[in-house]
Amino acid sequence: MTKDLSIKDLLLPYVVMVVVIFIMQDATYVFILSCIAIISLVFLIGLRIKDINICVLAMMNLSSILIENLLFSTGLISLYSDEENRLLQNSIIFGLSMVRELLILVLLTYRIEITKSLFPKHQIRATFADSMMPWLYLIGAAISFFALIENYFRNAKGYDITFFFYAFEITGYLIFSTICAMLVALTVISYKEAYELKVPTIKKRG
C-alpha cells in the first residue's frame, strides 16, 4: 500500500531544488523577487480567507526580505569591498544582517501576543510556522555573528579562513526558501480548512 505524499513531504525537495538552481545561476535578484512574489501571494490569500495569522506571518517575513533588499540590492550598503576597507565593509554587512535577523526573531517569538494586541477581534492561533521560523532566523543570526568574527580574524589578523564567508549567502538562500515553503504549506492547509478545496485561489467563489 503506497502512502500519499503530503505538502509537508515536499518541503525539503522544494528547498533543495530552489537553492541549487539559484546558486548555480547566481541569480540573487531574481531569487529575491521570487520570494517577494510568493509571500505577497500568501498574504493576499490570507486576506481572502480572513486568516490573520497567515497575514501577519507573511508581513513579518516580507519585511525581512524588503529590509535586506533595501540595504544591499539598492546599493545603500555596498556589497563590494577592496583591500583597504574590507574589514569595515564586511563588518557592516554581517553586522546589519545579524541585527535584521534578531529583530525579526523577536517579532516572530512574540507574534501571537503582537497579533492579539493589534487584532483582538480575530481568531489568533499558533501554527507550525510559529515554532519553526524563529529557529531559522536564529540560525541566520548565528551565521552572521560567526561570519563577523571570522571577518576580523581574516582581514585584521591575516588568517586564511572563509567558511562562514561562503556559507553566508548559501544560508540566506536556504532560510528564505524554507520560509516560502512553510508559508505556502500553511496557506494550503488553512485554505482547505476554510473552503475544503485543494487548489488555493484569490478569486471569490461563484
CSV table of C-alpha atoms in Angstrom, one decimal:
chain,number,residue,atom,x,y,z
A,1,MET,CA,0.0,0.0,0.0
A,2,THR,CA,1.5,3.3,-1.1
A,3,LYS,CA,1.4,6.4,1.1
A,4,ASP,CA,0.2,9.7,-0.5
A,5,LEU,CA,2.7,12.5,-0.2
A,6,SER,CA,1.5,15.5,1.8
A,7,ILE,CA,2.7,19.0,1.1
A,8,LYS,CA,5.0,18.8,4.1
A,9,ASP,CA,6.8,15.9,2.5
A,10,LEU,CA,7.6,18.2,-0.5
A,11,LEU,CA,9.2,20.9,1.6
A,12,LEU,CA,12.7,19.6,1.7
A,13,PRO,CA,12.9,18.7,-2.1
A,14,TYR,CA,11.5,22.1,-2.9
A,15,VAL,CA,14.0,24.0,-0.8
A,16,VAL,CA,17.0,22.0,-2.1
A,17,MET,CA,15.9,22.4,-5.7
A,18,VAL,CA,15.4,26.2,-5.4
A,19,VAL,CA,18.7,26.7,-3.6
A,20,VAL,CA,20.7,24.6,-6.1
A,21,ILE,CA,19.1,26.4,-9.1
A,22,PHE,CA,19.7,29.9,-7.8
A,23,ILE,CA,23.3,29.2,-6.6
A,24,MET,CA,24.2,27.7,-10.0
A,25,GLN,CA,22.7,30.6,-11.9
A,26,ASP,CA,24.0,33.2,-9.4
A,27,ALA,CA,20.6,34.9,-9.7
A,28,THR,CA,20.2,36.6,-6.3
A,29,TYR,CA,18.0,39.4,-7.6
A,30,VAL,CA,15.6,37.0,-9.3
A,31,PHE,CA,15.5,34.9,-6.2
A,32,ILE,CA,14.6,37.9,-4.0
A,33,LEU,CA,11.8,38.9,-6.4
A,34,SER,CA,10.5,35.3,-6.4
A,35,CYS,CA,10.4,35.3,-2.6
A,36,ILE,CA,8.6,38.7,-2.6
A,37,ALA,CA,6.1,37.4,-5.1
A,38,ILE,CA,5.4,34.2,-3.2
A,39,ILE,CA,5.0,35.8,0.2
A,40,SER,CA,2.8,38.6,-1.3
A,41,LEU,CA,0.5,35.9,-2.8
A,42,VAL,CA,0.4,34.2,0.5
A,43,PHE,CA,-0.6,37.5,2.1
A,44,LEU,CA,-3.4,38.0,-0.4
A,45,ILE,CA,-4.8,34.5,0.1
A,46,GLY,CA,-4.6,35.1,3.8
A,47,LEU,CA,-6.8,38.2,3.3
A,48,ARG,CA,-9.2,36.3,1.1
A,49,ILE,CA,-9.8,33.5,3.7
A,50,LYS,CA,-9.6,36.1,6.6
A,51,ASP,CA,-6.7,34.3,8.3
A,52,ILE,CA,-4.9,37.0,10.3
A,53,ASN,CA,-2.2,34.5,11.4
A,54,ILE,CA,-1.1,33.9,7.8
A,55,CYS,CA,-1.2,37.7,7.0
A,56,VAL,CA,0.9,38.7,10.0
A,57,LEU,CA,3.5,35.9,9.4
A,58,ALA,CA,3.7,36.9,5.7
A,59,MET,CA,4.1,40.6,6.6
A,60,MET,CA,6.9,39.9,9.1
A,61,ASN,CA,8.8,37.7,6.7
A,62,LEU,CA,8.2,40.1,3.8
A,63,SER,CA,9.5,42.9,5.9
A,64,SER,CA,12.7,40.9,6.5
A,65,ILE,CA,13.3,40.4,2.8
A,66,LEU,CA,12.4,44.0,1.9
A,67,ILE,CA,14.8,45.3,4.6
A,68,GLU,CA,17.7,43.2,3.1
A,69,ASN,CA,16.8,44.2,-0.4
A,70,LEU,CA,16.7,47.9,0.6
A,71,LEU,CA,20.0,47.7,2.4
A,72,PHE,CA,22.0,45.7,-0.1
A,73,SER,CA,20.4,45.4,-3.5
A,74,THR,CA,19.7,49.1,-3.9
A,75,GLY,CA,23.4,49.9,-3.2
A,76,LEU,CA,22.6,51.8,0.1
A,77,ILE,CA,25.1,49.4,1.6
A,78,SER,CA,27.7,48.2,-0.9
A,79,LEU,CA,28.4,44.5,-1.1
A,80,TYR,CA,31.8,45.2,-2.7
A,81,SER,CA,35.0,46.0,-0.9
A,82,ASP,CA,38.7,46.4,-1.7
A,83,GLU,CA,41.8,45.6,0.3
A,84,GLU,CA,41.8,48.9,2.2
A,85,ASN,CA,38.2,48.8,3.6
A,86,ARG,CA,37.4,45.1,3.5
A,87,LEU,CA,37.4,44.7,7.3
A,88,LEU,CA,35.0,47.6,7.8
A,89,GLN,CA,32.7,46.9,4.9
A,90,ASN,CA,32.3,43.2,5.7
A,91,SER,CA,31.7,44.1,9.3
A,92,ILE,CA,28.9,46.5,8.3
A,93,ILE,CA,27.3,43.8,6.0
A,94,PHE,CA,27.4,41.0,8.5
A,95,GLY,CA,26.5,43.2,11.4
A,96,LEU,CA,23.4,44.7,9.8
A,97,SER,CA,22.3,41.2,8.7
A,98,MET,CA,22.6,40.0,12.3
A,99,VAL,CA,20.6,42.9,13.6
A,100,ARG,CA,17.9,42.4,11.0
A,101,GLU,CA,17.6,38.7,11.8
A,102,LEU,CA,17.5,39.3,15.5
A,103,LEU,CA,14.8,41.9,15.1
A,104,ILE,CA,12.6,39.6,13.0
A,105,LEU,CA,13.4,36.8,15.5
A,106,VAL,CA,12.0,38.9,18.4
A,107,LEU,CA,8.9,39.8,16.3
A,108,LEU,CA,8.2,36.1,15.5
A,109,THR,CA,8.8,35.0,19.0
A,110,TYR,CA,6.1,37.3,20.2
A,111,ARG,CA,4.0,37.0,17.1
A,112,ILE,CA,0.9,35.7,18.9
A,113,GLU,CA,1.0,38.4,21.6
A,114,ILE,CA,1.5,41.1,19.0
A,115,THR,CA,-1.3,39.9,16.8
A,116,LYS,CA,-3.7,39.7,19.7
A,117,SER,CA,-2.9,43.2,20.7
A,118,LEU,CA,-3.3,44.6,17.2
A,119,PHE,CA,-6.3,42.4,16.1
A,120,PRO,CA,-8.2,41.4,19.3
A,121,LYS,CA,-11.4,40.5,17.4
A,122,HIS,CA,-9.8,37.9,15.2
A,123,GLN,CA,-9.1,34.3,15.9
A,124,ILE,CA,-5.4,34.0,16.9
A,125,ARG,CA,-3.8,30.6,16.9
A,126,ALA,CA,-0.3,29.2,17.0
A,127,THR,CA,0.8,27.4,13.8
A,128,PHE,CA,3.6,25.0,13.0
A,129,ALA,CA,5.4,28.0,11.3
A,130,ASP,CA,5.4,29.9,14.7
A,131,SER,CA,7.5,27.2,16.2
A,132,MET,CA,9.9,26.7,13.3
A,133,MET,CA,10.5,30.1,11.8
A,134,PRO,CA,12.2,31.6,14.8
A,135,TRP,CA,14.8,28.8,14.7
A,136,LEU,CA,15.6,29.8,11.0
A,137,TYR,CA,16.3,33.4,12.0
A,138,LEU,CA,18.3,32.2,15.0
A,139,ILE,CA,20.4,30.1,12.7
A,140,GLY,CA,20.8,33.1,10.3
A,141,ALA,CA,21.8,35.4,13.2
A,142,ALA,CA,24.4,32.8,14.3
A,143,ILE,CA,25.9,32.5,10.8
A,144,SER,CA,26.1,36.3,10.6
A,145,PHE,CA,27.7,36.5,14.0
A,146,PHE,CA,30.3,33.9,13.2
A,147,ALA,CA,30.9,35.5,9.8
A,148,LEU,CA,31.6,38.7,11.7
A,149,ILE,CA,34.1,37.1,14.0
A,150,GLU,CA,35.7,35.2,11.0
A,151,ASN,CA,35.9,38.5,9.1
A,152,TYR,CA,38.0,40.0,11.9
A,153,PHE,CA,40.5,37.1,12.0
A,154,ARG,CA,40.7,37.0,8.2
A,155,ASN,CA,41.1,40.7,7.4
A,156,ALA,CA,42.6,42.0,10.6
A,157,LYS,CA,44.8,39.1,11.7
A,158,GLY,CA,45.6,37.6,8.3
A,159,TYR,CA,44.1,34.1,8.9
A,160,ASP,CA,43.0,32.3,5.7
A,161,ILE,CA,39.5,31.2,6.8
A,162,THR,CA,36.4,31.7,4.7
A,163,PHE,CA,34.0,29.0,5.9
A,164,PHE,CA,31.3,31.4,7.2
A,165,PHE,CA,32.1,33.9,4.5
A,166,TYR,CA,30.9,31.4,1.8
A,167,ALA,CA,28.2,29.9,4.0
A,168,PHE,CA,26.6,33.3,4.5
A,169,GLU,CA,24.9,33.6,1.1
A,170,ILE,CA,24.0,29.9,0.9
A,171,THR,CA,22.4,30.1,4.3
A,172,GLY,CA,20.3,33.0,3.1
A,173,TYR,CA,19.0,31.0,0.2
A,174,LEU,CA,18.1,28.1,2.4
A,175,ILE,CA,16.4,30.2,5.0
A,176,PHE,CA,14.3,32.3,2.6
A,177,SER,CA,13.4,29.2,0.5
A,178,THR,CA,12.3,27.3,3.7
A,179,ILE,CA,10.2,30.3,4.8
A,180,CYS,CA,8.5,30.5,1.5
A,181,ALA,CA,7.8,26.7,1.6
A,182,MET,CA,6.4,26.9,5.1
A,183,LEU,CA,4.1,29.8,4.2
A,184,VAL,CA,2.8,28.0,1.1
A,185,ALA,CA,2.2,24.9,3.2
A,186,LEU,CA,0.4,26.8,5.9
A,187,THR,CA,-1.7,28.7,3.4
A,188,VAL,CA,-2.8,25.5,1.6
A,189,ILE,CA,-3.7,23.8,4.9
A,190,SER,CA,-5.7,26.9,6.1
A,191,TYR,CA,-7.4,27.3,2.7
A,192,LYS,CA,-8.5,23.7,2.7
A,193,GLU,CA,-9.9,24.1,6.2
A,194,ALA,CA,-11.8,27.2,5.2
A,195,TYR,CA,-13.2,26.1,1.9
A,196,GLU,CA,-12.5,22.4,1.6
A,197,LEU,CA,-10.8,22.9,-1.8
A,198,LYS,CA,-7.4,21.5,-2.9
A,199,VAL,CA,-6.2,24.5,-5.0
A,200,PRO,CA,-5.8,27.9,-3.5
A,201,THR,CA,-7.2,30.9,-5.3
A,202,ILE,CA,-7.7,34.6,-4.5
A,203,LYS,CA,-10.8,34.8,-6.6
A,204,LYS,CA,-14.2,34.8,-5.0
A,205,ARG,CA,-16.3,31.6,-5.2
A,206,GLY,CA,-19.1,31.8,-7.7
